[in-house]
Amino acid sequence: VQLQASGGGLVQAGGSLRLSCAASGRIFYINDMGWYRQAPGKQRDLVAVITRGGSTNYADSVNGRFTISRDNAKNTVYLEMNSLKPEDTAVYYCYARVARFSGTSESTGWGQGTQVTVSS
């Protein structure tokens, strides 16, 4: 399974960006999808996750500013980021828990990462 992320870039504080991540390849179903981020010198942290049924969970630092959504027909997850702050600067990685065939266990696929830079 391949995950292709897009939508990162440079934005001023207070601005908005929308990230997308599309999964492709042999897919029977996708369970959770979500986003992590990693700032220079820091660990990779969970930003947001969405279940197949649409339940969501957010890191406290982004709750109320970011919105995660998905299109199951397109195997795509989105992250709408508003009121961006310089501390949101990081490489953002999407992931998906995928079952490739009926009756097989899920495995985690990762996107290549997309850079988000927020200037003050």
PDB file of C-alpha atoms in Angstrom:
ATOM      1  CA  VAL A   1       0.000   0.000   0.000  1.00  0.00           C
ATOM      2  CA  GLN A   2       1.295   3.473  -0.880  1.00  0.00           C
ATOM      3  CA  LEU A   3       0.273   6.709   0.808  1.00  0.00           C
ATOM      4  CA  GLN A   4       0.865   9.983  -1.004  1.00  0.00           C
ATOM      5  CA  ALA A   5       0.650  13.161   1.055  1.00  0.00           C
ATOM      6  CA  SER A   6       0.347  16.669  -0.329  1.00  0.00           C
ATOM      7  CA  GLY A   7      -0.615  20.190   0.653  1.00  0.00           C
ATOM      8  CA  GLY A   8       2.223  21.347   2.862  1.00  0.00           C
ATOM      9  CA  GLY A   9       3.925  24.685   2.440  1.00  0.00           C
ATOM     10  CA  LEU A  10       4.874  28.002   3.982  1.00  0.00           C
ATOM     11  CA  VAL A  11       2.204  30.121   5.630  1.00  0.00           C
ATOM     12  CA  GLN A  12       2.104  33.063   7.997  1.00  0.00           C
ATOM     13  CA  ALA A  13       0.883  32.698  11.551  1.00  0.00           C
ATOM     14  CA  GLY A  14      -2.898  32.761  11.643  1.00  0.00           C
ATOM     15  CA  GLY A  15      -3.158  31.272   8.186  1.00  0.00           C
ATOM     16  CA  SER A  16      -4.561  27.975   6.961  1.00  0.00           C
ATOM     17  CA  LEU A  17      -3.427  24.917   5.071  1.00  0.00           C
ATOM     18  CA  ARG A  18      -5.129  21.712   3.978  1.00  0.00           C
ATOM     19  CA  LEU A  19      -3.225  18.454   3.808  1.00  0.00           C
ATOM     20  CA  SER A  20      -4.371  15.444   1.817  1.00  0.00           C
ATOM     21  CA  CYS A  21      -3.207  11.848   1.844  1.00  0.00           C
ATOM     22  CA  ALA A  22      -4.394   9.222  -0.603  1.00  0.00           C
ATOM     23  CA  ALA A  23      -3.848   5.488  -0.175  1.00  0.00           C
ATOM     24  CA  SER A  24      -3.460   3.251  -3.194  1.00  0.00           C
ATOM     25  CA  GLY A  25      -2.572  -0.323  -4.019  1.00  0.00           C
ATOM     26  CA  ARG A  26      -4.124  -3.567  -2.837  1.00  0.00           C
ATOM     27  CA  ILE A  27      -6.708  -2.508  -0.232  1.00  0.00           C
ATOM     28  CA  PHE A  28      -9.532  -4.577   1.216  1.00  0.00           C
ATOM     29  CA  TYR A  29     -10.461  -1.968   3.793  1.00  0.00           C
ATOM     30  CA  ILE A  30      -8.882   0.875   5.747  1.00  0.00           C
ATOM     31  CA  ASN A  31      -9.512   1.213   9.459  1.00  0.00           C
ATOM     32  CA  ASP A  32      -7.998   4.212  11.263  1.00  0.00           C
ATOM     33  CA  MET A  33      -6.344   7.021   9.313  1.00  0.00           C
ATOM     34  CA  GLY A  34      -4.507   9.941  10.773  1.00  0.00           C
ATOM     35  CA  TRP A  35      -1.636  12.352  10.972  1.00  0.00           C
ATOM     36  CA  TYR A  36       1.521  12.592  13.025  1.00  0.00           C
ATOM     37  CA  ARG A  37       4.043  15.397  13.001  1.00  0.00           C
ATOM     38  CA  GLN A  38       7.698  15.703  13.842  1.00  0.00           C
ATOM     39  CA  ALA A  39       9.514  18.955  14.520  1.00  0.00           C
ATOM     40  CA  PRO A  40      13.331  19.128  14.304  1.00  0.00           C
ATOM     41  CA  GLY A  41      14.936  17.456  17.296  1.00  0.00           C
ATOM     42  CA  LYS A  42      11.627  16.215  18.661  1.00  0.00           C
ATOM     43  CA  GLN A  43       9.751  12.940  18.648  1.00  0.00           C
ATOM     44  CA  ARG A  44       6.930  12.151  16.266  1.00  0.00           C
ATOM     45  CA  ASP A  45       3.611  13.023  17.901  1.00  0.00           C
ATOM     46  CA  LEU A  46       0.044  12.138  17.030  1.00  0.00           C
ATOM     47  CA  VAL A  47      -1.935  15.105  15.696  1.00  0.00           C
ATOM     48  CA  ALA A  48      -5.305  13.612  14.809  1.00  0.00           C
ATOM     49  CA  VAL A  49      -6.950  10.290  14.028  1.00  0.00           C
ATOM     50  CA  ILE A  50     -10.240   9.330  12.404  1.00  0.00           C
ATOM     51  CA  THR A  51     -11.858   5.903  12.454  1.00  0.00           C
ATOM     52  CA  ARG A  52     -13.575   4.270   9.520  1.00  0.00           C
ATOM     53  CA  GLY A  53     -16.883   5.295  11.060  1.00  0.00           C
ATOM     54  CA  GLY A  54     -15.835   8.916  11.388  1.00  0.00           C
ATOM     55  CA  SER A  55     -14.988   9.211  15.079  1.00  0.00           C
ATOM     56  CA  THR A  56     -12.148  11.661  15.656  1.00  0.00           C
ATOM     57  CA  ASN A  57      -9.546  12.409  18.269  1.00  0.00           C
ATOM     58  CA  TYR A  58      -7.085  15.302  18.443  1.00  0.00           C
ATOM     59  CA  ALA A  59      -3.980  16.295  20.295  1.00  0.00           C
ATOM     60  CA  ASP A  60      -4.741  18.987  22.858  1.00  0.00           C
ATOM     61  CA  SER A  61      -2.413  21.400  21.086  1.00  0.00           C
ATOM     62  CA  VAL A  62      -4.496  21.386  17.890  1.00  0.00           C
ATOM     63  CA  ASN A  63      -7.997  20.757  19.221  1.00  0.00           C
ATOM     64  CA  GLY A  64     -10.346  23.450  17.966  1.00  0.00           C
ATOM     65  CA  ARG A  65      -7.958  24.578  15.224  1.00  0.00           C
ATOM     66  CA  PHE A  66      -7.463  21.426  13.111  1.00  0.00           C
ATOM     67  CA  THR A  67     -10.143  19.236  11.549  1.00  0.00           C
ATOM     68  CA  ILE A  68      -9.556  15.722  10.260  1.00  0.00           C
ATOM     69  CA  SER A  69     -11.876  14.132   7.724  1.00  0.00           C
ATOM     70  CA  ARG A  70     -11.833  11.268   5.242  1.00  0.00           C
ATOM     71  CA  ASP A  71     -13.410  10.086   2.033  1.00  0.00           C
ATOM     72  CA  ASN A  72     -13.691   6.306   2.220  1.00  0.00           C
ATOM     73  CA  ALA A  73     -14.595   6.005  -1.453  1.00  0.00           C
ATOM     74  CA  LYS A  74     -11.304   7.717  -2.348  1.00  0.00           C
ATOM     75  CA  ASN A  75      -9.208   6.135   0.440  1.00  0.00           C
ATOM     76  CA  THR A  76      -8.158   9.660   1.344  1.00  0.00           C
ATOM     77  CA  VAL A  77      -7.707  11.495   4.625  1.00  0.00           C
ATOM     78  CA  TYR A  78      -7.562  15.269   5.006  1.00  0.00           C
ATOM     79  CA  LEU A  79      -6.288  17.644   7.658  1.00  0.00           C
ATOM     80  CA  GLU A  80      -7.682  21.171   7.629  1.00  0.00           C
ATOM     81  CA  MET A  81      -5.376  23.391   9.678  1.00  0.00           C
ATOM     82  CA  ASN A  82      -6.566  26.838  10.745  1.00  0.00           C
ATOM     83  CA  SER A  83      -5.139  29.529  13.009  1.00  0.00           C
ATOM     84  CA  LEU A  84      -1.691  28.116  12.442  1.00  0.00           C
ATOM     85  CA  LYS A  85       1.066  28.941  14.902  1.00  0.00           C
ATOM     86  CA  PRO A  86       4.857  28.843  14.511  1.00  0.00           C
ATOM     87  CA  GLU A  87       4.897  25.858  16.885  1.00  0.00           C
ATOM     88  CA  ASP A  88       2.886  23.898  14.298  1.00  0.00           C
ATOM     89  CA  THR A  89       5.983  23.881  12.088  1.00  0.00           C
ATOM     90  CA  ALA A  90       6.928  20.266  11.427  1.00  0.00           C
ATOM     91  CA  VAL A  91       6.963  17.478   8.892  1.00  0.00           C
ATOM     92  CA  TYR A  92       3.493  15.955   8.815  1.00  0.00           C
ATOM     93  CA  TYR A  93       3.117  12.232   8.174  1.00  0.00           C
ATOM     94  CA  CYS A  94      -0.116  10.501   7.303  1.00  0.00           C
ATOM     95  CA  TYR A  95      -0.806   6.888   8.150  1.00  0.00           C
ATOM     96  CA  ALA A  96      -3.479   4.284   7.574  1.00  0.00           C
ATOM     97  CA  ARG A  97      -4.282   0.938   9.151  1.00  0.00           C
ATOM     98  CA  VAL A  98      -4.936  -1.276   6.148  1.00  0.00           C
ATOM     99  CA  ALA A  99      -6.140  -4.820   5.600  1.00  0.00           C
ATOM    100  CA  ARG A 100      -4.949  -5.815   2.152  1.00  0.00           C
ATOM    101  CA  PHE A 101      -7.023  -8.969   1.791  1.00  0.00           C
ATOM    102  CA  SER A 102     -10.116 -10.449   3.372  1.00  0.00           C
ATOM    103  CA  GLY A 103      -9.229 -12.296   6.558  1.00  0.00           C
ATOM    104  CA  THR A 104      -5.761 -10.789   6.905  1.00  0.00           C
ATOM    105  CA  SER A 105      -4.563  -8.651   9.766  1.00  0.00           C
ATOM    106  CA  GLU A 106      -4.115  -4.907   9.492  1.00  0.00           C
ATOM    107  CA  SER A 107      -0.767  -3.257   8.899  1.00  0.00           C
ATOM    108  CA  THR A 108       0.258   0.368   9.071  1.00  0.00           C
ATOM    109  CA  GLY A 109       1.250   2.291   5.975  1.00  0.00           C
ATOM    110  CA  TRP A 110       2.965   5.682   6.097  1.00  0.00           C
ATOM    111  CA  GLY A 111       3.124   8.641   3.781  1.00  0.00           C
ATOM    112  CA  GLN A 112       6.394  10.270   2.822  1.00  0.00           C
ATOM    113  CA  GLY A 113       5.888  13.381   4.933  1.00  0.00           C
ATOM    114  CA  THR A 114       5.037  16.903   3.910  1.00  0.00           C
ATOM    115  CA  GLN A 115       6.667  20.011   5.356  1.00  0.00           C
ATOM    116  CA  VAL A 116       4.530  22.655   7.046  1.00  0.00           C
ATOM    117  CA  THR A 117       6.293  25.884   7.983  1.00  0.00           C
ATOM    118  CA  VAL A 118       4.517  28.659   9.860  1.00  0.00           C
ATOM    119  CA  SER A 119       6.289  32.007  10.014  1.00  0.00           C
ATOM    120  CA  SER A 120       5.727  34.496  12.799  1.00  0.00           C
TER     121      SER A 120
END
